[in-house]
Coordinates of N, CA and C in Angstrom, one line a residue:
M20 N 0.9 -1.2 0.0 CA 0.0 0.0 0.0 C 0.9 1.2 0.0
D21 N 0.6 2.2 -0.9 CA 1.4 3.4 -1.0 C 0.7 4.4 0.0
I22 N 1.2 4.5 1.2 CA 0.6 5.3 2.2 C 0.7 6.8 1.8
E23 N 1.8 7.2 1.3 CA 2.0 8.6 0.9 C 1.0 9.0 -0.1
K24 N 0.7 8.1 -1.1 CA -0.3 8.4 -2.2 C -1.7 8.6 -1.6
L25 N -2.0 7.6 -0.7 CA -3.3 7.7 0.0 C -3.5 9.0 0.8
L26 N -2.5 9.3 1.5 CA -2.6 10.5 2.3 C -2.7 11.7 1.4
S27 N -2.0 11.7 0.3 CA -2.1 12.8 -0.6 C -3.5 12.9 -1.2
Q28 N -4.2 11.8 -1.4 CA -5.5 11.8 -1.9 C -6.5 12.4 -0.9
F29 N -6.3 12.0 0.4 CA -7.1 12.5 1.5 C -6.9 14.0 1.7
S30 N -5.7 14.5 1.4 CA -5.4 15.9 1.6 C -6.2 16.8 0.6
T31 N -6.6 16.2 -0.5 CA -7.4 17.0 -1.5 C -8.9 17.0 -1.2
L32 N -9.3 16.2 -0.2 CA -10.7 16.1 0.2 C -11.0 17.4 0.9
V33 N -11.9 18.1 0.4 CA -12.3 19.4 0.9 C -13.8 19.3 1.4
T34 N -13.9 19.2 2.7 CA -15.2 19.1 3.4 C -15.1 19.5 4.9
T35 N -16.1 20.0 5.4 CA -16.2 20.3 6.9 C -17.2 19.4 7.5
D36 N -17.8 18.5 6.8 CA -18.8 17.6 7.3 C -18.2 16.6 8.2
H37 N -18.4 16.6 9.5 CA -17.8 15.7 10.4 C -18.1 14.2 10.1
D38 N -19.3 14.0 9.7 CA -19.7 12.6 9.4 C -18.9 12.0 8.3
V39 N -18.7 12.9 7.2 CA -18.0 12.4 6.1 C -16.5 12.2 6.4
L40 N -16.0 13.1 7.2 CA -14.6 12.9 7.6 C -14.4 11.7 8.5
I41 N -15.3 11.4 9.4 CA -15.2 10.2 10.2 C -15.3 8.9 9.3
A42 N -16.2 8.9 8.3 CA -16.3 7.8 7.4 C -15.0 7.6 6.6
E43 N -14.4 8.7 6.1 CA -13.1 8.6 5.4 C -12.0 8.1 6.3
F44 N -12.0 8.6 7.5 CA -11.0 8.2 8.5 C -11.1 6.7 8.7
R45 N -12.3 6.2 8.9 CA -12.5 4.7 9.1 C -12.1 3.9 7.9
K46 N -12.3 4.4 6.7 CA -11.9 3.6 5.5 C -10.4 3.3 5.6
F47 N -9.6 4.2 6.1 CA -8.2 4.1 6.1 C -7.7 3.3 7.3
V48 N -8.2 3.5 8.5 CA -7.7 2.8 9.7 C -8.4 1.5 10.0
G49 N -9.6 1.3 9.4 CA -10.3 0.0 9.7 C -11.7 0.2 10.1
D50 N -12.6 -0.7 9.6 CA -14.0 -0.5 9.9 C -14.4 -0.8 11.3
Q51 N -13.5 -1.4 12.1 CA -13.9 -1.7 13.5 C -13.6 -0.6 14.4
T52 N -13.0 0.5 13.9 CA -12.7 1.6 14.8 C -14.0 2.4 15.2
P53 N -14.3 2.5 16.5 CA -15.5 3.2 16.9 C -15.5 4.7 16.4
D54 N -16.8 5.2 16.3 CA -16.9 6.6 15.9 C -16.2 7.5 16.8
A55 N -16.3 7.2 18.1 CA -15.8 8.1 19.1 C -14.2 8.2 19.0
S56 N -13.6 7.1 18.6 CA -12.1 7.1 18.4 C -11.8 7.9 17.2
C57 N -12.5 7.7 16.1 CA -12.3 8.5 14.9 C -12.4 10.0 15.2
A58 N -13.5 10.3 15.8 CA -13.8 11.7 16.2 C -12.7 12.3 17.1
F59 N -12.2 11.5 18.0 CA -11.1 11.9 18.9 C -9.9 12.4 18.1
F60 N -9.4 11.6 17.2 CA -8.2 11.9 16.4 C -8.4 13.1 15.5
L61 N -9.6 13.1 14.9 CA -9.9 14.2 14.0 C -10.0 15.5 14.7
D62 N -10.7 15.5 15.9 CA -10.9 16.7 16.7 C -9.6 17.2 17.2
M63 N -8.7 16.3 17.6 CA -7.4 16.6 18.1 C -6.5 17.3 17.1
N64 N -6.8 17.1 15.8 CA -6.1 17.6 14.7 C -6.9 18.6 13.9
N65 N -7.9 19.3 14.6 CA -8.7 20.3 14.0 C -9.4 19.8 12.7
W66 N -9.8 18.5 12.7 CA -10.5 17.8 11.7 C -9.8 17.9 10.3
N67 N -8.5 17.8 10.4 CA -7.6 17.7 9.3 C -7.4 16.2 9.1
L68 N -8.0 15.6 8.0 CA -8.0 14.2 7.9 C -6.6 13.6 7.8
Q69 N -5.7 14.2 7.0 CA -4.3 13.7 6.8 C -3.6 13.7 8.1
E70 N -3.7 14.8 8.9 CA -2.9 14.8 10.1 C -3.5 13.8 11.2
A71 N -4.9 13.7 11.1 CA -5.5 12.8 12.1 C -5.1 11.3 11.8
I72 N -4.9 10.9 10.6 CA -4.5 9.6 10.3 C -3.1 9.4 10.7
G73 N -2.2 10.4 10.5 CA -0.8 10.3 10.9 C -0.8 10.1 12.5
A74 N -1.6 10.9 13.2 CA -1.6 10.8 14.6 C -2.1 9.5 15.1
Y75 N -3.0 8.9 14.4 CA -3.6 7.6 14.8 C -2.5 6.6 14.7
Y76 N -1.7 6.6 13.7 CA -0.6 5.5 13.6 C 0.5 5.8 14.5
D77 N 0.7 7.1 14.9 CA 1.7 7.4 15.9 C 1.3 6.8 17.3
Y78 N 0.0 6.9 17.6 CA -0.5 6.4 18.8 C -0.7 4.9 18.8
K79 N -0.9 4.4 17.6 CA -1.1 2.9 17.5 C 0.1 2.1 18.0
I80 N 1.2 2.8 18.0 CA 2.4 2.1 18.5 C 2.2 1.7 20.0
E81 N 1.4 2.5 20.7 CA 1.1 2.3 22.1 C 0.3 1.0 22.2
N82 N 0.5 0.1 23.2 CA -0.2 -1.1 23.4 C -1.5 -0.7 24.1
L83 N -2.6 -0.6 23.3 CA -3.9 -0.1 23.9 C -4.6 -1.3 24.7
P84 N -5.1 -1.0 25.8 CA -5.8 -2.0 26.7 C -7.0 -2.5 26.0
Q85 N -7.3 -3.8 26.2 CA -8.4 -4.5 25.6 C -9.4 -4.9 26.8
M86 N -10.7 -4.7 26.5 CA -11.7 -5.0 27.6 C -12.9 -5.6 27.0
S87 N -13.5 -6.6 27.8 CA -14.8 -7.1 27.4 C -15.8 -7.0 28.6
L88 N -17.0 -6.7 28.3 CA -18.0 -6.5 29.3 C -18.6 -7.9 29.6
E89 N -18.5 -8.3 30.9 CA -18.9 -9.6 31.3 C -20.3 -9.6 31.9
G90 N -20.8 -8.5 32.3 CA -22.2 -8.4 32.8 C -22.5 -7.1 33.5
D91 N -23.8 -6.8 33.7 CA -24.3 -5.8 34.5 C -24.7 -6.4 35.8
I92 N -24.0 -5.9 36.9 CA -24.2 -6.6 38.2 C -25.4 -6.0 39.0
T93 N -25.5 -4.7 39.1 CA -26.5 -4.1 40.0 C -27.8 -3.7 39.2
T94 N -27.7 -3.2 38.0 CA -28.9 -2.8 37.3 C -28.8 -3.3 35.8
G95 N -29.9 -3.8 35.3 CA -30.0 -4.1 33.9 C -30.5 -2.9 33.2
D96 N -30.3 -3.0 31.9 CA -30.8 -1.9 31.0 C -32.3 -1.7 31.2
G97 N -32.7 -0.4 31.4 CA -34.1 -0.1 31.4 C -34.8 -0.3 32.8
E98 N -34.0 -0.6 33.8 CA -34.7 -0.7 35.2 C -35.2 0.6 35.7
A99 N -36.3 0.5 36.5 CA -37.0 1.7 36.9 C -36.4 2.3 38.2
V100 N -36.1 3.6 38.2 CA -35.6 4.3 39.3 C -36.4 5.5 39.6
P101 N -36.7 5.8 40.9 CA -37.5 7.0 41.2 C -36.7 8.3 40.8
P102 N -37.4 9.4 40.6 CA -36.7 10.6 40.2 C -35.8 11.1 41.3
S103 N -34.7 11.7 40.9 CA -33.7 12.3 41.8 C -33.2 11.4 42.9
T104 N -32.9 10.2 42.6 CA -32.5 9.1 43.5 C -31.1 8.6 43.2
S105 N -30.3 8.5 44.3 CA -29.0 8.0 44.1 C -29.0 6.4 43.9
F106 N -28.2 6.0 43.0 CA -28.1 4.5 42.8 C -26.7 4.2 42.3
T107 N -26.3 2.9 42.3 CA -25.0 2.5 41.8 C -25.1 1.6 40.6
K108 N -24.4 1.9 39.6 CA -24.3 1.1 38.4 C -23.0 0.3 38.5
T109 N -23.1 -1.0 38.4 CA -21.8 -1.8 38.4 C -21.7 -2.6 37.2
W110 N -20.6 -2.4 36.5 CA -20.3 -3.3 35.3 C -19.2 -4.3 35.7
R111 N -19.3 -5.5 35.3 CA -18.2 -6.5 35.5 C -17.4 -6.6 34.2
V112 N -16.1 -6.2 34.2 CA -15.3 -6.2 33.0 C -14.1 -7.1 33.1
K113 N -13.6 -7.4 32.0 CA -12.4 -8.3 32.0 C -11.3 -7.8 31.1
N114 N -10.1 -7.9 31.4 CA -9.0 -7.6 30.5 C -8.9 -8.8 29.5
S115 N -9.4 -8.5 28.3 CA -9.5 -9.5 27.3 C -8.3 -9.6 26.4
G116 N -7.3 -8.8 26.7 CA -6.1 -8.8 25.9 C -5.0 -9.7 26.5
T117 N -3.8 -9.6 25.9 CA -2.7 -10.5 26.3 C -1.7 -9.8 27.1
E118 N -1.9 -8.5 27.3 CA -1.0 -7.7 28.1 C -1.8 -7.1 29.3
A119 N -1.0 -6.8 30.4 CA -1.7 -6.2 31.6 C -2.0 -4.8 31.2
W120 N -3.1 -4.3 31.8 CA -3.5 -2.9 31.6 C -2.4 -2.0 32.2
P121 N -2.2 -0.9 31.6 CA -1.2 0.1 32.1 C -1.7 0.8 33.3
V122 N -0.8 1.3 34.2 CA -1.2 2.1 35.3 C -1.7 3.5 34.7
G123 N -2.8 3.9 35.2 CA -3.4 5.2 34.7 C -4.6 5.0 33.8
I124 N -5.0 3.8 33.5 CA -6.2 3.5 32.7 C -7.4 4.0 33.4
Y125 N -8.5 4.4 32.7 CA -9.7 4.9 33.3 C -10.9 4.7 32.4
L126 N -12.1 4.8 33.0 CA -13.3 4.8 32.3 C -13.8 6.2 32.1
Q127 N -14.1 6.6 30.9 CA -14.5 8.0 30.6 C -15.9 8.1 30.2
F128 N -16.6 9.1 30.7 CA -18.0 9.4 30.2 C -17.8 10.1 28.9
I129 N -18.5 9.6 27.9 CA -18.3 10.2 26.5 C -19.5 10.8 25.9
G130 N -20.7 10.6 26.5 CA -21.9 11.1 25.9 C -23.2 10.6 26.5
G131 N -24.3 11.2 26.1 CA -25.6 10.9 26.6 C -26.0 11.7 27.8
D132 N -26.8 11.2 28.7 CA -27.3 12.0 29.8 C -26.3 11.9 31.0
K133 N -25.9 13.0 31.5 CA -24.9 13.0 32.5 C -25.6 12.8 33.9
M134 N -25.3 11.7 34.5 CA -26.0 11.4 35.8 C -25.0 11.3 37.0
S135 N -23.8 11.7 36.7 CA -22.8 11.7 37.8 C -22.1 13.1 37.8
Q136 N -21.4 13.3 39.0 CA -20.7 14.6 39.1 C -19.2 14.5 38.6
Y137 N -18.8 13.3 38.2 CA -17.4 13.1 37.7 C -17.5 12.7 36.2
Q138 N -16.4 12.9 35.5 CA -16.3 12.5 34.1 C -15.6 11.2 33.9
S139 N -14.8 10.8 34.9 CA -14.0 9.5 34.7 C -13.9 8.8 36.0
I140 N -13.5 7.5 35.9 CA -13.4 6.6 37.0 C -12.0 5.8 36.8
A141 N -11.1 6.0 37.8 CA -9.8 5.3 37.7 C -10.0 3.8 37.8
L142 N -9.2 3.0 37.1 CA -9.3 1.6 37.0 C -7.9 1.0 37.4
P143 N -7.9 -0.2 38.0 CA -6.6 -0.8 38.3 C -6.0 -1.5 37.1
P144 N -4.7 -1.7 37.2 CA -4.0 -2.4 36.0 C -4.2 -3.9 36.1
L145 N -5.3 -4.3 35.5 CA -5.7 -5.7 35.5 C -4.7 -6.6 34.7
A146 N -4.5 -7.8 35.2 CA -3.7 -8.8 34.4 C -4.6 -9.4 33.4
P147 N -4.0 -10.0 32.3 CA -4.8 -10.7 31.3 C -5.8 -11.7 31.9
G148 N -7.1 -11.6 31.5 CA -8.1 -12.5 32.0 C -8.7 -12.1 33.3
Q149 N -8.1 -11.1 34.0 CA -8.6 -10.7 35.3 C -9.9 -9.9 35.2
L150 N -10.8 -10.2 36.2 CA -12.1 -9.5 36.3 C -12.1 -8.3 37.2
H151 N -12.9 -7.4 37.0 CA -13.0 -6.2 37.9 C -14.4 -5.6 37.8
D152 N -15.0 -5.3 39.0 CA -16.3 -4.6 39.0 C -16.1 -3.1 39.1
I153 N -16.6 -2.4 38.1 CA -16.5 -0.9 38.1 C -17.8 -0.4 38.7
N154 N -17.7 0.5 39.7 CA -18.9 1.0 40.3 C -19.0 2.5 40.0
A155 N -20.1 2.9 39.5 CA -20.4 4.3 39.2 C -21.6 4.8 40.0
D156 N -21.3 5.8 40.9 CA -22.4 6.3 41.7 C -23.1 7.4 40.9
L157 N -24.4 7.2 40.7 CA -25.2 8.0 39.8 C -26.4 8.6 40.6
V158 N -27.0 9.6 40.0 CA -28.3 10.2 40.5 C -29.3 10.3 39.3
S159 N -30.4 9.7 39.5 CA -31.4 9.7 38.4 C -31.9 11.1 38.1
P160 N -32.3 11.5 36.9 CA -32.8 12.8 36.6 C -34.2 13.0 37.3
S161 N -34.5 14.3 37.4 CA -35.7 14.7 38.2 C -37.0 14.4 37.4
E162 N -37.0 14.3 36.1 CA -38.2 14.1 35.3 C -38.3 12.7 34.8
P163 N -39.6 12.1 34.8 CA -39.8 10.7 34.3 C -39.3 10.6 32.8
G164 N -38.9 9.5 32.5 CA -38.5 9.2 31.1 C -37.4 8.2 31.0
V165 N -36.9 7.9 29.8 CA -35.8 7.0 29.6 C -34.5 7.7 29.4
Y166 N -33.5 7.4 30.1 CA -32.2 8.1 30.0 C -31.1 7.1 29.8
Q167 N -30.0 7.6 29.1 CA -28.9 6.7 28.8 C -27.6 7.5 28.8
S168 N -26.5 6.9 29.2 CA -25.2 7.5 29.1 C -24.2 6.5 28.7
Q169 N -23.1 7.0 28.0 CA -22.1 6.1 27.4 C -20.8 6.3 28.1
W170 N -20.1 5.2 28.3 CA -18.7 5.2 28.9 C -17.8 4.4 28.1
Q171 N -16.5 4.7 28.0 CA -15.5 3.9 27.3 C -14.2 3.9 28.1
I172 N -13.5 2.8 28.0 CA -12.1 2.6 28.5 C -11.1 3.5 27.7
C173 N -10.3 4.2 28.5 CA -9.3 5.0 27.8 C -7.9 4.7 28.3
S174 N -6.9 4.7 27.5 CA -5.5 4.5 27.9 C -5.0 5.7 28.7
P175 N -3.9 5.7 29.4 CA -3.4 6.8 30.1 C -3.2 8.1 29.3
S176 N -2.9 7.9 28.0 CA -2.8 9.1 27.1 C -4.1 9.6 26.6
G177 N -5.2 9.0 26.9 CA -6.5 9.5 26.5 C -7.1 8.8 25.3
I178 N -6.5 7.8 24.8 CA -7.0 7.1 23.6 C -8.1 6.1 24.0
I179 N -9.2 6.3 23.4 CA -10.3 5.3 23.6 C -10.0 4.0 23.0
S180 N -10.1 2.9 23.8 CA -9.5 1.6 23.3 C -10.4 0.5 23.4
A181 N -11.7 0.7 23.7 CA -12.6 -0.5 23.8 C -14.0 0.0 23.4
D182 N -14.9 -1.0 23.4 CA -16.3 -0.7 23.0 C -17.0 0.1 24.1
T183 N -18.1 0.7 23.7 CA -18.9 1.5 24.6 C -19.7 0.6 25.6
I184 N -19.7 1.0 26.8 CA -20.6 0.4 27.8 C -21.6 1.4 28.2
W185 N -22.8 1.0 28.6 CA -24.0 1.9 28.7 C -24.6 1.8 30.1
V186 N -25.3 2.9 30.4 CA -26.2 3.0 31.5 C -27.6 3.4 30.9
V187 N -28.6 2.5 31.0 CA -29.9 2.8 30.5 C -30.9 2.6 31.6
I188 N -31.6 3.7 32.0 CA -32.6 3.6 33.1 C -33.9 4.2 32.7
K189 N -35.0 3.8 33.4 CA -36.3 4.4 33.2 C -36.6 5.1 34.5
V190 N -36.8 6.4 34.4 CA -37.2 7.1 35.6 C -38.7 7.2 35.7
E191 N -39.2 6.7 36.8 CA -40.7 6.8 37.1 C -40.9 6.8 38.6
H192 N -42.0 7.3 39.0 CA -42.3 7.5 40.4 C -42.5 6.2 41.1
G193 N -42.9 5.2 40.4 CA -43.1 3.9 41.1 C -41.8 3.0 41.1
G194 N -40.7 3.6 40.6 CA -39.4 2.8 40.6 C -38.9 2.6 42.0
V195 N -38.3 1.4 42.2 CA -37.8 1.1 43.5 C -36.3 0.7 43.6
L196 N -35.6 0.8 42.4 CA -34.2 0.4 42.4 C -33.4 1.1 43.4
G197 N -33.4 2.4 43.4 CA -32.5 3.1 44.3 C -32.8 2.9 45.7
I198 N -34.1 2.7 46.1 CA -34.5 2.5 47.4 C -34.0 1.1 47.9
T199 N -34.2 0.1 47.0 CA -33.8 -1.3 47.4 C -32.2 -1.3 47.6
Q200 N -31.5 -0.6 46.8 CA -30.1 -0.6 46.9 C -29.7 0.1 48.3
Q201 N -30.3 1.2 48.6 CA -30.0 1.8 49.9 C -30.4 1.0 51.1
M202 N -31.5 0.2 51.0 CA -31.9 -0.7 52.1 C -30.9 -1.8 52.2
S203 N -30.4 -2.3 51.1 CA -29.4 -3.4 51.1 C -28.1 -2.9 51.8
T204 N -27.7 -1.7 51.4 CA -26.5 -1.1 52.0 C -26.7 -1.0 53.5
F205 N -27.8 -0.5 54.0 CA -28.1 -0.2 55.4 C -28.1 -1.6 56.1
A206 N -28.7 -2.6 55.6 CA -28.8 -3.9 56.2 C -27.4 -4.5 56.3
T207 N -26.5 -4.3 55.3 CA -25.2 -4.8 55.4 C -24.4 -4.1 56.4
S208 N -24.5 -2.8 56.5 CA -23.8 -2.0 57.5 C -24.2 -2.4 58.9
S209 N -25.5 -2.6 59.2 CA -26.0 -3.0 60.5 C -25.5 -4.4 60.9
S210 N -25.4 -5.3 59.9 CA -24.9 -6.6 60.2 C -23.5 -6.6 60.5
D211 N -22.7 -5.8 59.8 CA -21.3 -5.7 60.1 C -21.0 -5.1 61.4
S212 N -21.8 -4.1 61.9 CA -21.6 -3.4 63.2 C -21.8 -4.4 64.3
N213 N -22.6 -5.5 64.1 CA -22.9 -6.4 65.2 C -22.0 -7.6 65.3
I214 N -21.0 -7.7 64.3 CA -20.1 -8.8 64.3 C -19.3 -8.8 65.6
G215 N -19.2 -9.9 66.3 CA -18.5 -10.1 67.5 C -19.2 -9.7 68.8
F216 N -20.4 -9.2 68.7 CA -21.2 -8.8 69.8 C -22.4 -9.8 69.9
H217 N -22.4 -10.7 71.0 CA -23.4 -11.7 71.2 C -24.1 -11.5 72.5
E218 N -25.3 -10.9 72.4 CA -26.1 -10.6 73.5 C -27.0 -11.7 73.9
Q219 N -27.0 -12.1 75.1 CA -27.9 -13.2 75.6 C -29.4 -12.8 75.4
P220 N -30.2 -13.7 75.0 CA -31.7 -13.3 74.8 C -32.3 -13.0 76.2
H221 N -33.2 -12.0 76.2 CA -33.8 -11.5 77.4 C -34.9 -12.5 77.9
N222 N -34.8 -12.8 79.2 CA -35.8 -13.7 79.8 C -36.7 -12.8 80.6
P223 N -38.0 -12.6 80.2 CA -38.9 -11.7 80.9 C -39.2 -12.1 82.4
F224 N -38.9 -13.4 82.7 CA -39.1 -13.8 84.1 C -37.9 -13.6 85.0
D225 N -36.8 -13.2 84.4 CA -35.6 -12.9 85.3 C -35.8 -11.7 86.1
L226 N -35.3 -11.7 87.4 CA -35.4 -10.6 88.3 C -34.0 -10.1 88.5
P227 N -33.9 -8.8 88.9 CA -32.6 -8.3 89.2 C -32.1 -9.0 90.5
V228 N -30.7 -9.0 90.7 CA -30.1 -9.7 91.7 C -30.6 -9.4 93.1
T229 N -30.9 -8.0 93.4 CA -31.4 -7.6 94.7 C -32.7 -8.1 94.9
Q230 N -33.6 -8.2 93.9 CA -34.9 -8.7 94.0 C -34.9 -10.2 94.2
Q231 N -34.0 -10.9 93.6 CA -33.8 -12.3 93.8 C -33.5 -12.6 95.2
R232 N -32.5 -11.8 95.8 CA -32.1 -12.0 97.2 C -33.3 -11.8 98.2
M233 N -34.1 -10.8 97.9 CA -35.2 -10.5 98.8 C -36.2 -11.7 98.7
V234 N -36.4 -12.2 97.5 CA -37.4 -13.3 97.3 C -36.9 -14.5 98.1
N235 N -35.5 -14.8 98.0 CA -35.0 -15.9 98.7 C -35.1 -15.8 100.2
E236 N -34.8 -14.6 100.7 CA -34.9 -14.4 102.2 C -36.3 -14.5 102.7
T237 N -37.3 -14.0 101.9 CA -38.7 -14.1 102.2 C -39.1 -15.6 102.3
S238 N -38.6 -16.3 101.3 CA -39.0 -17.8 101.2 C -38.4 -18.5 102.4
T239 N -37.2 -18.1 102.9 CA -36.6 -18.7 104.1 C -37.4 -18.4 105.4
D240 N -37.8 -17.2 105.5 CA -38.7 -16.8 106.7 C -40.0 -17.5 106.7
D241 N -40.6 -17.6 105.5 CA -41.9 -18.3 105.4 C -41.7 -19.8 105.8
T242 N -40.6 -20.4 105.5 CA -40.4 -21.8 105.8 C -40.2 -22.0 107.3
A243 N -39.5 -21.0 107.9 CA -39.3 -21.1 109.4 C -40.6 -20.9 110.1
T244 N -41.4 -20.0 109.7 CA -42.7 -19.8 110.3 C -43.6 -21.0 110.2
T245 N -43.6 -21.6 109.1 CA -44.4 -22.8 108.9 C -43.9 -23.9 109.8
D246 N -42.6 -24.0 110.0 CA -42.1 -25.1 110.9 C -42.6 -24.9 112.3
V247 N -42.5 -23.6 112.8 CA -43.0 -23.3 114.2 C -44.5 -23.6 114.3
S248 N -45.3 -23.2 113.4 CA -46.7 -23.5 113.4 C -47.0 -25.0 113.5
C249 N -46.2 -25.7 112.8 CA -46.4 -27.2 112.8 C -46.1 -27.7 114.1
N250 N -45.0 -27.2 114.8 CA -44.6 -27.7 116.1 C -45.7 -27.4 117.2
L251 N -46.3 -26.2 117.1 CA -47.3 -25.8 118.1 C -48.5 -26.7 117.9
N252 N -48.9 -26.9 116.7 CA -50.1 -27.7 116.5 C -49.8 -29.1 117.0
N253 N -48.7 -29.6 116.9 CA -48.4 -31.0 117.4 C -48.4 -31.0 118.9
D254 N -48.0 -29.9 119.6 CA -48.0 -29.9 121.1 C -49.5 -29.9 121.6
E255 N -50.3 -29.1 120.9 CA -51.7 -29.0 121.3 C -52.4 -30.4 121.2
L256 N -52.0 -31.1 120.1 CA -52.6 -32.4 119.9 C -52.2 -33.4 121.0
D257 N -51.0 -33.2 121.5 CA -50.5 -34.1 122.6 C -51.3 -33.9 123.9
K258 N -51.6 -32.6 124.2 CA -52.3 -32.2 125.4 C -53.7 -32.8 125.3
M259 N -54.3 -32.8 124.2 CA -55.7 -33.3 124.0 C -55.7 -34.8 124.2
D260 N -54.6 -35.4 123.9 CA -54.6 -36.8 124.1 C -54.5 -37.2 125.6

């Protein structure tokens, strides 16, 4: 392939249409390249196609991290959440490549409805095949409706390197997702706080020690009195005989 010739052809392409430039960029670098990655290189180079392609191959030298989504742990797509309610979205991901993830890799919010106060989430340098649960603390919008946001894994230099993962929720007044998550968290916290503390069950018939002593003394006095009464009665019977 004559790269210089191809780049020269692209340099004669005169258009400011971003969709056209993304399509042309993908023709050169490969059909599997996500739109967001194409747009990233083009935007970084002021939408100059030739320079964007050159920058892409410069960055391609970097070993980009590979990721596969293994499942949605806390919420499935389209689950119902009450308005203005905090909830946690957890994705289980795996390093699907042959190299460990580099230090500094992160998950980046790239579009859709913004439901968090942060733009990115730091990730650990996973070994090949290792799993990790990514937790995103989110707040549902205040108005009912269907909302979605998109996130992607980025290399330390900011290059998007994996497929998009999604948050899709339905906000409605009857939703219980956020509430059940909060109750589960509270129950776990309460259970943890009681570990190692074993209280004896309360016996409603137990009396305090002082009251038990008084009862015992009273019982002793009553026994002594009964014995005296029995002796007197026996003496009276002897006289009658």
